[in-house]
């Protein structure tokens, strides 16, 4: 058995497996670091920047940085929490996030983070970009108005035969998520649900289903995101 | 000290936020003790008769009349509060923001399934008396300065109540997690 790595987050003594990234290690130690693009078990992308922490005075993304011996990590400090709120607000204004009309509302991680960080209204002007909806797949709708380009679906979802059905198209400001309509037609209902659950927002939505959970019973109606994290060390 | 004066209005909204305001149930009797209402659909006073302390704005700005009323509120109210998603970000009316205004008008008055045969002269509303539609729907804080925001669709009655009482009494506002929601 390899020896555990000892480090601290905001002064709290924590332990990690060698090679483990800060985000997963923090979660194991019962410390919540917010993230939209990272999921445990897939290769970190560091694209949403929400998991930024401060190490030796520098901002680093916790998902892409491996823990090292004696690291002193700053996480819950006003500077970083302020940056995170700003990122959440930017995500709200750069897409078209109509929460009242969204199937994912109440189960949406972006919305839940806005609740956790007590965003009342974004400080930035709304962009109202024009985005296309792709409803060509018989199983799933791709609503790019809500997509935050976290790449979770591309990085982690394959169909029953191990084939990717999501991909990026175009570059820069025009970058968009795309679905293979033909391959996705063969998805089982369970797999379609899995694809919808992987998406942190409401960009991947199952067809012929939605608004089936009453308000008050959804994932983030009563408890803030991250409140289920408990130390397993 | 005289009672604080409250004014309310619904711009490009559905009156759902005002319904939620009424949803404070019997606390409305307490509210009447706490404040005096001026221009508001609740007491049907159409024009400001005096300077107010608090203005509650429901709905965003989709036409010139909304902008006029909003600026009038800014002039007459010391504190302006945006309440509801439409006032905060445009809400459902803002779904048209990605569609050119001409296409919207054509669909509504010329080509839509319910009007296609009923407007043979192809008239679009263009009377001076009718407010002009804006190029898109704007959140209130992009038109005038807004002091406080109460999100929700509608904002929960408890949120409106707690916020108003805190503002009037000067007590600290403590919001439980459940009351601040965007839907």
mmCIF file with all atom_site columns, C-alpha atoms in Angstrom, chain A residues 92 97-101 105-106 111 114-115 119-122 125-126 128 130 215 218 220-225, chain B residues 85 88-92 94-95 97-98 136-137 139 141-142 149-151 153 156 175 177-178 180-183:
data_model
loop_
_atom_site.group_PDB
_atom_site.id
_atom_site.type_symbol
_atom_site.label_atom_id
_atom_site.label_alt_id
_atom_site.label_comp_id
_atom_site.label_asym_id
_atom_site.label_entity_id
_atom_site.label_seq_id
_atom_site.pdbx_PDB_ins_code
_atom_site.Cartn_x
_atom_site.Cartn_y
_atom_site.Cartn_z
_atom_site.occupancy
_atom_site.B_iso_or_equiv
_atom_site.pdbx_formal_charge
_atom_site.auth_seq_id
_atom_site.auth_comp_id
_atom_site.auth_asym_id
_atom_site.auth_atom_id
_atom_site.pdbx_PDB_model_num
ATOM 1  C CA . UNK A 1 92  ? -25.681 33.093 -17.006 1.00 0.00 ? 92  UNK A CA 1
ATOM 2  C CA . UNK A 1 97  ? -30.790 30.467 -19.335 1.00 0.00 ? 97  UNK A CA 1
ATOM 3  C CA . UNK A 1 98  ? -34.557 30.734 -18.961 1.00 0.00 ? 98  UNK A CA 1
ATOM 4  C CA . UNK A 1 99  ? -34.831 28.836 -15.687 1.00 0.00 ? 99  UNK A CA 1
ATOM 5  C CA . UNK A 1 100 ? -38.648 29.018 -15.372 1.00 0.00 ? 100 UNK A CA 1
ATOM 6  C CA . UNK A 1 101 ? -39.047 27.281 -18.751 1.00 0.00 ? 101 UNK A CA 1
ATOM 7  C CA . UNK A 1 105 ? -34.651 23.525 -13.366 1.00 0.00 ? 105 UNK A CA 1
ATOM 8  C CA . UNK A 1 106 ? -34.247 22.286 -9.799  1.00 0.00 ? 106 UNK A CA 1
ATOM 9  C CA . UNK A 1 111 ? -28.605 26.993 -11.117 1.00 0.00 ? 111 UNK A CA 1
ATOM 10 C CA . UNK A 1 114 ? -26.094 30.307 -8.318  1.00 0.00 ? 114 UNK A CA 1
ATOM 11 C CA . UNK A 1 115 ? -28.272 29.453 -5.316  1.00 0.00 ? 115 UNK A CA 1
ATOM 12 C CA . UNK A 1 119 ? -26.583 35.190 -7.063  1.00 0.00 ? 119 UNK A CA 1
ATOM 13 C CA . UNK A 1 120 ? -29.571 37.510 -7.276  1.00 0.00 ? 120 UNK A CA 1
ATOM 14 C CA . UNK A 1 121 ? -28.804 38.902 -10.711 1.00 0.00 ? 121 UNK A CA 1
ATOM 15 C CA . UNK A 1 122 ? -25.633 38.815 -12.839 1.00 0.00 ? 122 UNK A CA 1
ATOM 16 C CA . UNK A 1 125 ? -25.221 42.737 -19.306 1.00 0.00 ? 125 UNK A CA 1
ATOM 17 C CA . UNK A 1 126 ? -27.161 39.894 -20.911 1.00 0.00 ? 126 UNK A CA 1
ATOM 18 C CA . UNK A 1 128 ? -28.931 36.987 -25.563 1.00 0.00 ? 128 UNK A CA 1
ATOM 19 C CA . UNK A 1 130 ? -28.704 33.379 -31.069 1.00 0.00 ? 130 UNK A CA 1
ATOM 20 C CA . UNK A 1 215 ? -41.305 21.661 -7.315  1.00 0.00 ? 215 UNK A CA 1
ATOM 21 C CA . UNK A 1 218 ? -36.100 18.153 -6.956  1.00 0.00 ? 218 UNK A CA 1
ATOM 22 C CA . UNK A 1 220 ? -31.527 21.269 -5.185  1.00 0.00 ? 220 UNK A CA 1
ATOM 23 C CA . UNK A 1 221 ? -34.905 22.535 -3.964  1.00 0.00 ? 221 UNK A CA 1
ATOM 24 C CA . UNK A 1 222 ? -34.206 22.049 -0.269  1.00 0.00 ? 222 UNK A CA 1
ATOM 25 C CA . UNK A 1 223 ? -30.439 21.613 0.120   1.00 0.00 ? 223 UNK A CA 1
ATOM 26 C CA . UNK A 1 224 ? -27.549 23.463 -1.525  1.00 0.00 ? 224 UNK A CA 1
ATOM 27 C CA . UNK A 1 225 ? -25.279 21.683 -3.971  1.00 0.00 ? 225 UNK A CA 1
ATOM 28 C CA . UNK B 2 85  ? -37.378 36.629 -13.456 1.00 0.00 ? 85  UNK B CA 1
ATOM 29 C CA . UNK B 2 88  ? -34.350 40.463 -13.629 1.00 0.00 ? 88  UNK B CA 1
ATOM 30 C CA . UNK B 2 89  ? -33.502 38.944 -16.997 1.00 0.00 ? 89  UNK B CA 1
ATOM 31 C CA . UNK B 2 90  ? -36.430 39.498 -19.397 1.00 0.00 ? 90  UNK B CA 1
ATOM 32 C CA . UNK B 2 91  ? -38.057 36.165 -18.634 1.00 0.00 ? 91  UNK B CA 1
ATOM 33 C CA . UNK B 2 92  ? -40.392 34.484 -21.111 1.00 0.00 ? 92  UNK B CA 1
ATOM 34 C CA . UNK B 2 94  ? -37.217 37.688 -23.800 1.00 0.00 ? 94  UNK B CA 1
ATOM 35 C CA . UNK B 2 95  ? -37.539 34.413 -25.704 1.00 0.00 ? 95  UNK B CA 1
ATOM 36 C CA . UNK B 2 97  ? -34.693 38.298 -28.280 1.00 0.00 ? 97  UNK B CA 1
ATOM 37 C CA . UNK B 2 98  ? -33.098 35.994 -30.827 1.00 0.00 ? 98  UNK B CA 1
ATOM 38 C CA . UNK B 2 136 ? -35.546 43.229 -27.728 1.00 0.00 ? 136 UNK B CA 1
ATOM 39 C CA . UNK B 2 137 ? -36.777 42.727 -24.190 1.00 0.00 ? 137 UNK B CA 1
ATOM 40 C CA . UNK B 2 139 ? -34.089 43.557 -17.927 1.00 0.00 ? 139 UNK B CA 1
ATOM 41 C CA . UNK B 2 141 ? -31.523 47.118 -14.476 1.00 0.00 ? 141 UNK B CA 1
ATOM 42 C CA . UNK B 2 142 ? -30.275 47.663 -18.025 1.00 0.00 ? 142 UNK B CA 1
ATOM 43 C CA . UNK B 2 149 ? -33.409 42.053 -6.702  1.00 0.00 ? 149 UNK B CA 1
ATOM 44 C CA . UNK B 2 150 ? -35.852 39.314 -5.716  1.00 0.00 ? 150 UNK B CA 1
ATOM 45 C CA . UNK B 2 151 ? -35.562 36.345 -8.077  1.00 0.00 ? 151 UNK B CA 1
ATOM 46 C CA . UNK B 2 153 ? -40.963 32.833 -11.135 1.00 0.00 ? 153 UNK B CA 1
ATOM 47 C CA . UNK B 2 156 ? -41.899 33.108 -3.198  1.00 0.00 ? 156 UNK B CA 1
ATOM 48 C CA . UNK B 2 175 ? -33.134 34.269 3.817   1.00 0.00 ? 175 UNK B CA 1
ATOM 49 C CA . UNK B 2 177 ? -32.181 28.512 1.236   1.00 0.00 ? 177 UNK B CA 1
ATOM 50 C CA . UNK B 2 178 ? -35.640 27.408 0.044   1.00 0.00 ? 178 UNK B CA 1
ATOM 51 C CA . UNK B 2 180 ? -34.523 32.096 -3.275  1.00 0.00 ? 180 UNK B CA 1
ATOM 52 C CA . UNK B 2 181 ? -35.302 30.167 -6.457  1.00 0.00 ? 181 UNK B CA 1
ATOM 53 C CA . UNK B 2 182 ? -35.254 31.044 -10.144 1.00 0.00 ? 182 UNK B CA 1
ATOM 54 C CA . UNK B 2 183 ? -38.436 29.124 -11.040 1.00 0.00 ? 183 UNK B CA 1
#
